mmCIF file with all atom_site columns, C-alpha atoms in Angstrom:
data_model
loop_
_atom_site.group_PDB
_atom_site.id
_atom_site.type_symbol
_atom_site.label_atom_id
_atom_site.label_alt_id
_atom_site.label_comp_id
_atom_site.label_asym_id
_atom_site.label_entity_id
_atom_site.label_seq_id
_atom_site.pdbx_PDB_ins_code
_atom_site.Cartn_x
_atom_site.Cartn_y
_atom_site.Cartn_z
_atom_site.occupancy
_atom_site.B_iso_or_equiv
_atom_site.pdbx_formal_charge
_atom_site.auth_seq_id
_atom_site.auth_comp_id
_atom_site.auth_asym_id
_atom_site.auth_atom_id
_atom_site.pdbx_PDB_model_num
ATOM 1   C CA . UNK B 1 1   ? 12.817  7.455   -33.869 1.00 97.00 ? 1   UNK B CA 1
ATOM 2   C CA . UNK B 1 2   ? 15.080  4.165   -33.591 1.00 98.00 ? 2   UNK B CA 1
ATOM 3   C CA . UNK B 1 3   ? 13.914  1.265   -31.390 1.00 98.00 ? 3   UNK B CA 1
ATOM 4   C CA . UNK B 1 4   ? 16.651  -1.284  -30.640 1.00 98.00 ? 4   UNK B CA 1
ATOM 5   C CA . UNK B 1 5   ? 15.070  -4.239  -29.958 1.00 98.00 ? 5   UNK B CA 1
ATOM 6   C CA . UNK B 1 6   ? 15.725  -8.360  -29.316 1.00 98.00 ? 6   UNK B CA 1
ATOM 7   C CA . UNK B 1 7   ? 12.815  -10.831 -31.147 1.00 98.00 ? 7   UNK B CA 1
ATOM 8   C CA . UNK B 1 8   ? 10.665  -11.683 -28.861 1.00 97.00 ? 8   UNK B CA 1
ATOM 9   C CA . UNK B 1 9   ? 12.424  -9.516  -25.723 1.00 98.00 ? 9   UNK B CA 1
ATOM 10  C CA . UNK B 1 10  ? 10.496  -7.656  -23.637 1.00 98.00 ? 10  UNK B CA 1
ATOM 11  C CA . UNK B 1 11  ? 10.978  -5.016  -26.662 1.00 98.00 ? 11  UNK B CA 1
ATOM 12  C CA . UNK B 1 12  ? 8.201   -6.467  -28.630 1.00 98.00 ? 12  UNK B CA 1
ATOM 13  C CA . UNK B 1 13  ? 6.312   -4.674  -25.895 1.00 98.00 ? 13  UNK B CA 1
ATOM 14  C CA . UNK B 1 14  ? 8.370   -1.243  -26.811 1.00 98.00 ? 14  UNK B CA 1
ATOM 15  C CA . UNK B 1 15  ? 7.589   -2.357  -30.938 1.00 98.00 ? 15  UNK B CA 1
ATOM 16  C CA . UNK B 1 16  ? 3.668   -2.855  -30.415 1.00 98.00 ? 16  UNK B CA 1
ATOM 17  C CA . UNK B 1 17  ? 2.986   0.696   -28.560 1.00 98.00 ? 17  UNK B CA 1
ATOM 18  C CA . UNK B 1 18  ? 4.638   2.105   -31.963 1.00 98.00 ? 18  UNK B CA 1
ATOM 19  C CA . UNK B 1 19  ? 2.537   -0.138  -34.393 1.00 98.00 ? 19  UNK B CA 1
ATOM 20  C CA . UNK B 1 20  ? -0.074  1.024   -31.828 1.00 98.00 ? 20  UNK B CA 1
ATOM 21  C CA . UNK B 1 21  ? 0.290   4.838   -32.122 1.00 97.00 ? 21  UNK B CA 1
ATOM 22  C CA . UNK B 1 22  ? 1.323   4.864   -35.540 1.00 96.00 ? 22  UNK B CA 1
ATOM 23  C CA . UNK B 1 23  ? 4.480   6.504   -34.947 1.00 94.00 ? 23  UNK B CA 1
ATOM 24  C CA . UNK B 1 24  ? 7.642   6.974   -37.943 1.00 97.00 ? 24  UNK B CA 1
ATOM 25  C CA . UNK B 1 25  ? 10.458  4.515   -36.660 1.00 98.00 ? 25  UNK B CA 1
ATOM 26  C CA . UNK B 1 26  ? 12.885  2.454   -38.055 1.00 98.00 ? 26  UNK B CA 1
ATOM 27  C CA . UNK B 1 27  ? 13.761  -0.757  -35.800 1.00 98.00 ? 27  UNK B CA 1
ATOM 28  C CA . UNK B 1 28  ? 17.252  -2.562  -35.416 1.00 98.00 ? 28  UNK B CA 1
ATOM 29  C CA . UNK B 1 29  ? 18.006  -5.610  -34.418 1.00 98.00 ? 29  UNK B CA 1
ATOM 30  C CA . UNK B 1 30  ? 20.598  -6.296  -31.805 1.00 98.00 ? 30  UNK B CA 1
ATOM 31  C CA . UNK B 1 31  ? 21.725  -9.658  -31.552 1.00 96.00 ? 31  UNK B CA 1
ATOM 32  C CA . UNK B 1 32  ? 22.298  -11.799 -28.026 1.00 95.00 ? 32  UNK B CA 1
ATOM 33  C CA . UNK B 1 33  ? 25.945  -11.705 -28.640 1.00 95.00 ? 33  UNK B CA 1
ATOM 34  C CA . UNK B 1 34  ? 25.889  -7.386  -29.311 1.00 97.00 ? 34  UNK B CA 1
ATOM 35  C CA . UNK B 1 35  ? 24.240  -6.656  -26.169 1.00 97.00 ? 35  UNK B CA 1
ATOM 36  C CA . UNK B 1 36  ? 27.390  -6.102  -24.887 1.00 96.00 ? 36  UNK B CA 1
ATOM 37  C CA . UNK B 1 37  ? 29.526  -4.955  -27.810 1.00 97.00 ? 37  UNK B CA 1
ATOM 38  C CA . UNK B 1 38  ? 31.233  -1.586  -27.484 1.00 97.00 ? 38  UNK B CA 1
ATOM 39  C CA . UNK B 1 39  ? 29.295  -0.077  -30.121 1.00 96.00 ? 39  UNK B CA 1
ATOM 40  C CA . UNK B 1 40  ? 26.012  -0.749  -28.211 1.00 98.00 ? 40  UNK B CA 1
ATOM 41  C CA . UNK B 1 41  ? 26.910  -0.038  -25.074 1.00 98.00 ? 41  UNK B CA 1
ATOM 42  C CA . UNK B 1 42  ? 27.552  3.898   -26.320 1.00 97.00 ? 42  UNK B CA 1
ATOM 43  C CA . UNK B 1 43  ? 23.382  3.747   -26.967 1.00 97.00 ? 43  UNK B CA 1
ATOM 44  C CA . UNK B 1 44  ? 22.987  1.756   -24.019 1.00 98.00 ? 44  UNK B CA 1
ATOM 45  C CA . UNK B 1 45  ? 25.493  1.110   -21.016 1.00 97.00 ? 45  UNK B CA 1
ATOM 46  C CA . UNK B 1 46  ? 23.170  -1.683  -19.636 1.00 97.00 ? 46  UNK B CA 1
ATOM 47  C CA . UNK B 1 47  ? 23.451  -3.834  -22.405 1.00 97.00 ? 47  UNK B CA 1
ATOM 48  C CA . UNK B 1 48  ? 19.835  -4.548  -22.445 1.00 97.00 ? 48  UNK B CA 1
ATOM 49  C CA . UNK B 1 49  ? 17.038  -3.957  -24.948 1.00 98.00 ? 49  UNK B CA 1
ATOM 50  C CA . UNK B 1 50  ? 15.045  -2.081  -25.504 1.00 98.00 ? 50  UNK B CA 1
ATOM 51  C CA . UNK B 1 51  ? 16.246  1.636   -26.282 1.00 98.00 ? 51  UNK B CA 1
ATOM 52  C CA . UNK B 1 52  ? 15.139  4.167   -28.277 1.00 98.00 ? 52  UNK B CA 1
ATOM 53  C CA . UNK B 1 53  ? 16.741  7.148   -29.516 1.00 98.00 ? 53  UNK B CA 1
ATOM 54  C CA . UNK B 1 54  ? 15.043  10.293  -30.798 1.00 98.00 ? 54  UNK B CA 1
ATOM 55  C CA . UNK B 1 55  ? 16.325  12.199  -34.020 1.00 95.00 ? 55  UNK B CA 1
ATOM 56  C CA . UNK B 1 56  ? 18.402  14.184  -31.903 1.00 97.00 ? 56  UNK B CA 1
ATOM 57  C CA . UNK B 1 57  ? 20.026  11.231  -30.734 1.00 96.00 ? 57  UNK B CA 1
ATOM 58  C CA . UNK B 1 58  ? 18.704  11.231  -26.841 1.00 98.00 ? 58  UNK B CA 1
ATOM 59  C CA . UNK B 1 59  ? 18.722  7.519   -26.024 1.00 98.00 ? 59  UNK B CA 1
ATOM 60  C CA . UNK B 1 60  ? 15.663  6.640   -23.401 1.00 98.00 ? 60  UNK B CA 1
ATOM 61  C CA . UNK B 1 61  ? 16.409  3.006   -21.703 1.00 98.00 ? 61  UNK B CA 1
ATOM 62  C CA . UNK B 1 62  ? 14.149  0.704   -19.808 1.00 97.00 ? 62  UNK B CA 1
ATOM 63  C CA . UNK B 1 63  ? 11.060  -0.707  -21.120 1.00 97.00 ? 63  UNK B CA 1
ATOM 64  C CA . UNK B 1 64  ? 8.613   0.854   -18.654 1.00 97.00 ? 64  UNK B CA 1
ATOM 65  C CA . UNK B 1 65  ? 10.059  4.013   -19.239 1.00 98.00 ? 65  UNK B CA 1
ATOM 66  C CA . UNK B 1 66  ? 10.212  4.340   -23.385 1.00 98.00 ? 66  UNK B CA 1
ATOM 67  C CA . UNK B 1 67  ? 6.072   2.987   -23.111 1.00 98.00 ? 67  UNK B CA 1
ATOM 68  C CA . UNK B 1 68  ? 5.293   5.725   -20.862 1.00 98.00 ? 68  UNK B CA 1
ATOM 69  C CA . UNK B 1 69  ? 7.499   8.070   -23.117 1.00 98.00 ? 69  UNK B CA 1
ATOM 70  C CA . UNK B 1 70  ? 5.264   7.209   -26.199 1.00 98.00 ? 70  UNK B CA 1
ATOM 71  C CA . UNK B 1 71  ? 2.116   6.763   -24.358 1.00 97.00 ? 71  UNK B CA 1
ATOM 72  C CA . UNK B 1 72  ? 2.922   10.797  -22.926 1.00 96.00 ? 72  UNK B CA 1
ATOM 73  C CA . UNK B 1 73  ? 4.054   11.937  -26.567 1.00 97.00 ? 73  UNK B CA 1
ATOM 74  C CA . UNK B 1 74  ? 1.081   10.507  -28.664 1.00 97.00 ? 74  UNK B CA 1
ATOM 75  C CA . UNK B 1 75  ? -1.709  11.667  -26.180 1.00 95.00 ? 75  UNK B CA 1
ATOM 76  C CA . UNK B 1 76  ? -4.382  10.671  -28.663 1.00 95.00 ? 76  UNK B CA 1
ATOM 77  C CA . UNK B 1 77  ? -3.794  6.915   -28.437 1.00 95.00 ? 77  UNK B CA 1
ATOM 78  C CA . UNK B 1 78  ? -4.535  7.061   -25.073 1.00 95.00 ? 78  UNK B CA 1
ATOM 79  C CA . UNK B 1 79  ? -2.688  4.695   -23.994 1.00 98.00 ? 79  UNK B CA 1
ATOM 80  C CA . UNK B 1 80  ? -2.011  5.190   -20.295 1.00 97.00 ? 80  UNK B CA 1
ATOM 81  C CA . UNK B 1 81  ? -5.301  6.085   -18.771 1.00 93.00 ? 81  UNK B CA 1
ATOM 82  C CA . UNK B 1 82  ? -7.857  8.969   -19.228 1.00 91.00 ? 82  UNK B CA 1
ATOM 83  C CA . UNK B 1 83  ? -8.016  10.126  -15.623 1.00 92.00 ? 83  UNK B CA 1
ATOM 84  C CA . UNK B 1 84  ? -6.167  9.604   -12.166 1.00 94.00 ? 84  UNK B CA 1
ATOM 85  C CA . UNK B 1 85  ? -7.548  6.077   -11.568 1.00 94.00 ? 85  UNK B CA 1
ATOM 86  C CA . UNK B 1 86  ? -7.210  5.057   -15.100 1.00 93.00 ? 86  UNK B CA 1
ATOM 87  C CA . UNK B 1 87  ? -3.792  6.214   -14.891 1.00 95.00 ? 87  UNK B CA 1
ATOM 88  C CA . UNK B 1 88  ? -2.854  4.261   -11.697 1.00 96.00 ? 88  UNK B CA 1
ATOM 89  C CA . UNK B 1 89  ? -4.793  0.986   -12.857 1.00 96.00 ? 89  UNK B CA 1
ATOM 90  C CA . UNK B 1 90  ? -2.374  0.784   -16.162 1.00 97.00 ? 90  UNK B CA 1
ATOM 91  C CA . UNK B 1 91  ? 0.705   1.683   -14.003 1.00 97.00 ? 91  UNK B CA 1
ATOM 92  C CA . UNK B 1 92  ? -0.425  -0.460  -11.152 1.00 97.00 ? 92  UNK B CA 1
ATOM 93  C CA . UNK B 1 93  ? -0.324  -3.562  -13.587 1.00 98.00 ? 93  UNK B CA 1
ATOM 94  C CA . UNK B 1 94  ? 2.713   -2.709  -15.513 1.00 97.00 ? 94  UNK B CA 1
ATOM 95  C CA . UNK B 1 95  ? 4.598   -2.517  -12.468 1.00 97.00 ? 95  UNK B CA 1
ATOM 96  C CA . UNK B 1 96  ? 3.468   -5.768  -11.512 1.00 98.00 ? 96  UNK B CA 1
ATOM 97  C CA . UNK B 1 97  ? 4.486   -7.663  -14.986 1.00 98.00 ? 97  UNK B CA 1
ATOM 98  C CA . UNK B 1 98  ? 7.779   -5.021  -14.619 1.00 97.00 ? 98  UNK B CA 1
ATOM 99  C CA . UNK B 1 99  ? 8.943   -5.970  -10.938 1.00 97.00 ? 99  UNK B CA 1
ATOM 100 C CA . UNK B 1 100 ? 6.851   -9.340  -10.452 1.00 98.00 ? 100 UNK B CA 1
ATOM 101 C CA . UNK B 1 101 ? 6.208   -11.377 -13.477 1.00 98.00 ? 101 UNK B CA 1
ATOM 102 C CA . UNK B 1 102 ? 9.560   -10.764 -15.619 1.00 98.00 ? 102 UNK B CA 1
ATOM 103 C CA . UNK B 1 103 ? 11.786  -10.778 -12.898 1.00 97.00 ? 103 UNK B CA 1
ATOM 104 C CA . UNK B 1 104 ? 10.350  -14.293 -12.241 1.00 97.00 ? 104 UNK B CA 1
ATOM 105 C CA . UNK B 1 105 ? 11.295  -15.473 -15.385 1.00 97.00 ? 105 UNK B CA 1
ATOM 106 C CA . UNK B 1 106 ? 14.813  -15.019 -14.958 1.00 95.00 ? 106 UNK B CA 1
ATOM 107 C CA . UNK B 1 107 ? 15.838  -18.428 -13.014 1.00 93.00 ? 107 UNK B CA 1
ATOM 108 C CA . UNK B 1 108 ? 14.381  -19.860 -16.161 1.00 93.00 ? 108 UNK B CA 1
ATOM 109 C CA . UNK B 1 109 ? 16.047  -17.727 -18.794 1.00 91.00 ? 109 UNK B CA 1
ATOM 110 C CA . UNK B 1 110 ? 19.667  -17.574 -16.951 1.00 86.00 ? 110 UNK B CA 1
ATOM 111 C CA . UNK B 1 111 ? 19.725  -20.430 -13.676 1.00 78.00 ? 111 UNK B CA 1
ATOM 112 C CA . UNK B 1 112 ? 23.285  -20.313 -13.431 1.00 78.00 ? 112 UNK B CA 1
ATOM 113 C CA . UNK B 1 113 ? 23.069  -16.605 -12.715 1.00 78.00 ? 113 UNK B CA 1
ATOM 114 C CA . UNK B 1 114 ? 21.104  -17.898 -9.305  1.00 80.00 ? 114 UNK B CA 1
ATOM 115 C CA . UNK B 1 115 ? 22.968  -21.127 -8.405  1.00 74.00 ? 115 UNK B CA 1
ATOM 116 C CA . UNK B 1 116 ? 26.257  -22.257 -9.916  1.00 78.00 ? 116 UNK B CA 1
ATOM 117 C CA . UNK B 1 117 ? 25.187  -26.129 -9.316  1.00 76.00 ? 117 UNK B CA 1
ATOM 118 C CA . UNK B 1 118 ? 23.664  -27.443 -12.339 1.00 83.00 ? 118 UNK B CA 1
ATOM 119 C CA . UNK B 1 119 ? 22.371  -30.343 -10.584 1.00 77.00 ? 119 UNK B CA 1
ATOM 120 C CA . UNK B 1 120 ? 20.500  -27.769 -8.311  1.00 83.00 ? 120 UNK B CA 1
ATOM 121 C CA . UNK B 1 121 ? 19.148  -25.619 -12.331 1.00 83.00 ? 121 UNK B CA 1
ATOM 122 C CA . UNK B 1 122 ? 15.902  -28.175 -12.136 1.00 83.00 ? 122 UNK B CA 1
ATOM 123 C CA . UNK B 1 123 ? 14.389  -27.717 -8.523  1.00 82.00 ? 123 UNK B CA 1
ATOM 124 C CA . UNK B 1 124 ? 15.169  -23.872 -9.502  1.00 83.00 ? 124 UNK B CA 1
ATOM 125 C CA . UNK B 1 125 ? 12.619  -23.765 -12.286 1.00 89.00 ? 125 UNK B CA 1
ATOM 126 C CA . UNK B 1 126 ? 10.001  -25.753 -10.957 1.00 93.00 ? 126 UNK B CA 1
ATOM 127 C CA . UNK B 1 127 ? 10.264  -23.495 -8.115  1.00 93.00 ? 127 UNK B CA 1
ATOM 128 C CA . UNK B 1 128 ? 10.108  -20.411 -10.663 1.00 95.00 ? 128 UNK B CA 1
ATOM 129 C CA . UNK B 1 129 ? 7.348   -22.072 -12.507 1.00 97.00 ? 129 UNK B CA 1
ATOM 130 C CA . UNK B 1 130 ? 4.995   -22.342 -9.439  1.00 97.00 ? 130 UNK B CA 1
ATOM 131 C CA . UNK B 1 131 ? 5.338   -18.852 -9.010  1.00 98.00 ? 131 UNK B CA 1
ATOM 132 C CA . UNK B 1 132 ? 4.780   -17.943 -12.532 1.00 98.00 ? 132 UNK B CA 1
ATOM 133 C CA . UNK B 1 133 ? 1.571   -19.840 -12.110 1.00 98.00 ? 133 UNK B CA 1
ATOM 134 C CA . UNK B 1 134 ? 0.207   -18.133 -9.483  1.00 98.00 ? 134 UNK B CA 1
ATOM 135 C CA . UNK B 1 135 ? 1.473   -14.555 -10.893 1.00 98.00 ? 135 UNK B CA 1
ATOM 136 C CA . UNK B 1 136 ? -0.184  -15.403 -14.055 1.00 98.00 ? 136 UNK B CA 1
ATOM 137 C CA . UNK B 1 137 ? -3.524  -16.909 -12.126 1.00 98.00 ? 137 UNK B CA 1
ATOM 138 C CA . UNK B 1 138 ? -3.676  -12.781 -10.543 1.00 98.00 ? 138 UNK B CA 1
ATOM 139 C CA . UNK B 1 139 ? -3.657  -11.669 -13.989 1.00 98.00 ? 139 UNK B CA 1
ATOM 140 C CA . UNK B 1 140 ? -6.538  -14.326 -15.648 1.00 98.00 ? 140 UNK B CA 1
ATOM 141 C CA . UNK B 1 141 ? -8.657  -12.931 -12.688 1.00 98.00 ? 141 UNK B CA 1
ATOM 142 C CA . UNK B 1 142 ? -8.206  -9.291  -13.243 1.00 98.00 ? 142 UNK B CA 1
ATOM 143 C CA . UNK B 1 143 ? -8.682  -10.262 -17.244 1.00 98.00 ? 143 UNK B CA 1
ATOM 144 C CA . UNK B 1 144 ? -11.779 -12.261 -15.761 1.00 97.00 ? 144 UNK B CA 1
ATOM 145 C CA . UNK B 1 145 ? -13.189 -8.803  -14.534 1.00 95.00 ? 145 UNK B CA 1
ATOM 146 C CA . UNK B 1 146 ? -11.780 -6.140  -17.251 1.00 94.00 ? 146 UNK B CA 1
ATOM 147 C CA . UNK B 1 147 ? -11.211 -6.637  -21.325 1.00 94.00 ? 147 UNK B CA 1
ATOM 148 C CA . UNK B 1 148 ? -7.784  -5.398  -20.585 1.00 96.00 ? 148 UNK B CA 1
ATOM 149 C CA . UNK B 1 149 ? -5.602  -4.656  -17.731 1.00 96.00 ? 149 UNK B CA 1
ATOM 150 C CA . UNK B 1 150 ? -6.327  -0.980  -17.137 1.00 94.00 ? 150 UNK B CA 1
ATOM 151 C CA . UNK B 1 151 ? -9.537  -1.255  -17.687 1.00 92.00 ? 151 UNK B CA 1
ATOM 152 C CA . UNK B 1 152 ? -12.093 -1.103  -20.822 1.00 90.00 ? 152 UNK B CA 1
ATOM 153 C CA . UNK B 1 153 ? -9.501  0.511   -23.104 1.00 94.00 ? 153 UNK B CA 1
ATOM 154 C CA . UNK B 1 154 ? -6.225  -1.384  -24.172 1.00 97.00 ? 154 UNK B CA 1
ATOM 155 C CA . UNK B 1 155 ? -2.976  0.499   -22.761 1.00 98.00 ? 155 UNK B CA 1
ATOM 156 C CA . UNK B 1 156 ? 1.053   0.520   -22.471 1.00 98.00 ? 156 UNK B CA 1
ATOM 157 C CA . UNK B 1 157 ? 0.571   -2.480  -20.119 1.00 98.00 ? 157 UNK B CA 1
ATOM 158 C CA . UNK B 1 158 ? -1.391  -4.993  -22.532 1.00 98.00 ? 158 UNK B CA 1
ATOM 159 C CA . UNK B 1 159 ? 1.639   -5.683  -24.588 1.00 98.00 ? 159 UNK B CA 1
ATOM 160 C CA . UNK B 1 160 ? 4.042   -6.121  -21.732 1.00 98.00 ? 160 UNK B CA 1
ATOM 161 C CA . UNK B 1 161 ? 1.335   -8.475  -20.728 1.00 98.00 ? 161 UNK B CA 1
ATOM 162 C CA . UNK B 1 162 ? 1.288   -10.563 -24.424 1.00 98.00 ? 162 UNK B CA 1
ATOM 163 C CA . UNK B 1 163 ? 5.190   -10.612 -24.164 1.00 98.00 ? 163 UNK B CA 1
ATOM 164 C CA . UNK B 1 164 ? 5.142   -12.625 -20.943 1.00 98.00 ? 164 UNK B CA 1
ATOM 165 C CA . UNK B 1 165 ? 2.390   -15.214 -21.766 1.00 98.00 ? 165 UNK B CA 1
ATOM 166 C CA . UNK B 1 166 ? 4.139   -15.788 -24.997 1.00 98.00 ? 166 UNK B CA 1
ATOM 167 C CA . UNK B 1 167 ? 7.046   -16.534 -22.599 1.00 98.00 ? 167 UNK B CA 1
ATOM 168 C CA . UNK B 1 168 ? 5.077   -18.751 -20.840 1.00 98.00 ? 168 UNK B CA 1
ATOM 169 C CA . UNK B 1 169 ? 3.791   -20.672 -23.499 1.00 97.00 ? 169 UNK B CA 1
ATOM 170 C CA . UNK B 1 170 ? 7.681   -20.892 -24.599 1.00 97.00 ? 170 UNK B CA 1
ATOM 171 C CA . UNK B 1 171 ? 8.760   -22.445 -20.991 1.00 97.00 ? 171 UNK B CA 1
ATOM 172 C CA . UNK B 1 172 ? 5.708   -24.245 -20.259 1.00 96.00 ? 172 UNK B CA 1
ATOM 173 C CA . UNK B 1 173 ? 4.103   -22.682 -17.482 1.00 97.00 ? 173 UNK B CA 1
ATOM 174 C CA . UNK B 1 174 ? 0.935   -23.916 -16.250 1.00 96.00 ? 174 UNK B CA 1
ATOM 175 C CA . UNK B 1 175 ? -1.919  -21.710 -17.448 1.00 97.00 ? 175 UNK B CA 1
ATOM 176 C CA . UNK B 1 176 ? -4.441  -24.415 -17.532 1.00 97.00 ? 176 UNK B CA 1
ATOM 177 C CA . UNK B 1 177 ? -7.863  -23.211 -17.086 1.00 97.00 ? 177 UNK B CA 1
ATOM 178 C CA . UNK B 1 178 ? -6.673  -19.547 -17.545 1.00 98.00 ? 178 UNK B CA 1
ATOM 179 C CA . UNK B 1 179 ? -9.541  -18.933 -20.114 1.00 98.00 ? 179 UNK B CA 1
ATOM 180 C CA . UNK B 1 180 ? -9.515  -15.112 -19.431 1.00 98.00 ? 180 UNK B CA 1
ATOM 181 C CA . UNK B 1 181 ? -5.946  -15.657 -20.710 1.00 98.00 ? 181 UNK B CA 1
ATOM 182 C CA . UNK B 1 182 ? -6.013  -17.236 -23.239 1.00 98.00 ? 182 UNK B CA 1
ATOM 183 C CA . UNK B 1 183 ? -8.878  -14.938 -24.563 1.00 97.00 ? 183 UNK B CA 1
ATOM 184 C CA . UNK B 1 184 ? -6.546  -11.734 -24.116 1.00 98.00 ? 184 UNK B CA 1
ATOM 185 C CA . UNK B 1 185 ? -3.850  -13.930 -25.969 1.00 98.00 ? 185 UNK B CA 1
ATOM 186 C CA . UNK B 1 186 ? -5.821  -14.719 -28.699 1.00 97.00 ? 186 UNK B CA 1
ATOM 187 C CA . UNK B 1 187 ? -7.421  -10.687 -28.985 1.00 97.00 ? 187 UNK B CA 1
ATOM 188 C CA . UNK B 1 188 ? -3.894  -9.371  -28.941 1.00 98.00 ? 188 UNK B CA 1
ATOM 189 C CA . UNK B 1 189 ? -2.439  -12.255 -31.771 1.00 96.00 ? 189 UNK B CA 1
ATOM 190 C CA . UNK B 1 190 ? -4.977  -11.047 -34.472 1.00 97.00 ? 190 UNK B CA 1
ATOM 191 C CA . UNK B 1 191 ? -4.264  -6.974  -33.635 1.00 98.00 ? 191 UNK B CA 1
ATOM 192 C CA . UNK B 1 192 ? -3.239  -5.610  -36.937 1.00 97.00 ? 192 UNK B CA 1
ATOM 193 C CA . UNK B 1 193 ? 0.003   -3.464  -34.913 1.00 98.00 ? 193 UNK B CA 1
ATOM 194 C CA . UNK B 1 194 ? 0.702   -6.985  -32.795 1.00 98.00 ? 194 UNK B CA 1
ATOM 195 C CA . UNK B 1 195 ? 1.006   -8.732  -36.120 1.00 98.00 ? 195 UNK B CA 1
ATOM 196 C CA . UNK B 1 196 ? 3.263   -6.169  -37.941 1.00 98.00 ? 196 UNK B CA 1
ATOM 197 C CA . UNK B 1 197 ? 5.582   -6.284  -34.931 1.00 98.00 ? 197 UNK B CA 1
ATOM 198 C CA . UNK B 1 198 ? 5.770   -9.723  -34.419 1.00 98.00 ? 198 UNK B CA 1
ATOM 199 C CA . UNK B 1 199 ? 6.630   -9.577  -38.666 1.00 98.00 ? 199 UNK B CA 1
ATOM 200 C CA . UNK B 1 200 ? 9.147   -7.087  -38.335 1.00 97.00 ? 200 UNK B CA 1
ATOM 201 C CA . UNK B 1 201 ? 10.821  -9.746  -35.636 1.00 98.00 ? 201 UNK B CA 1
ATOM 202 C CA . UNK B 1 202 ? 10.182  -12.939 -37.468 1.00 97.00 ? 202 UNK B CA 1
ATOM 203 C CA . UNK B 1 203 ? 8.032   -14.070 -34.868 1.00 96.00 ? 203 UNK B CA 1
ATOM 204 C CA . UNK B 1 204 ? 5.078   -14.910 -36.861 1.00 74.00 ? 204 UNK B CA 1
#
């Protein structure tokens, strides 16, 4: 398998679940000014990371979609639940850091995208801040009342979860008193997988 990734994209997600289930991969880096090169837009036409491509060359896009994919085709790491409720815990919090949480980070990654007034960019991420803050305070209590988010066993959705509070230490979004937070943060850091992802990205 190939995963084409972005440091410290939602990818590093994508990179963990392999550390995680011990998979054979190689990773490439595509960088910000590639996305949308010709020659990456025949793996992926979105221009977005992550993809990976099997050894017969089938290309899977979208994040949500390749951690399912390896979650489904390593069985044994159990990564996506053990029974029906399991199952819809993990995919009831990915779907919130997919559709909620990420997506909220985007007037602060790209505000001109939102509103071309630059004098307008500041009230814009103070407004995406506050709701990053109380986004983030729904996950610290969930965290509060489960080691991880699916439950007692670590899933597809923890990583997609470390990705985003590293963004929000990056931007500087209030998580202040978030101790169920910061104790998932810390757990995930010192994983042996999270640490030889984050070392294949030069992220730590």
């Amino acid at each position: 398998m190939k995963l084409y990734y972005l440091p410290g994209a939602c990818s590093l997600a994508s990179h963990i679940v392999l550390e995680w289930i011990g998979a054979t991969y190689t990773a490439f880096e595509v960088a910000r000014d590639q996305l949308k090169s010709p020659e990456y837009l025949k793996i992926n036409p979105g221009g977005a990371v992550p993809t990976l491509v099997e050894d017969d060359d089938w290309a899977l896009t979208e994040n949500v979609a390749i951690l399912h994919y390896l979650a489904e085709k390593f069985p044994q790491s159990q990564l996506a639940g053990t029974d029906a409720r399991s199952r819809a815990e993990v995919n009831r919090w990915l779907g919130f850091l997919n559709s909620d949480v990420h997506q909220s980070f985007k007037p602060l990654f790209g505000p001109a995208s939102f509103i071309a007034d630059a004098n307008q960019h500041a009230d814009l991420a103070e407004h995406a801040k506050q709701k990053l803050h109380r986004l983030f305070a729904r996950l610290d209590e969930r965290l509060g009342q489960s080691t991880w988010l699916g439950g007692a066993d670590r899933s597809i959705a923890d990583p997609y979860l470390f990705v985003v509070l590293r963004w929000a230490r990056a931007k500087k979004i209030d998580l202040t008193g978030m101790q169920a937070l910061d104790g998932f943060f810390t757990r995930m850091h010192a994983d042996e997988g999270v640490q030889r992802a984050l070392k294949a990205e030069s992220l730590g």
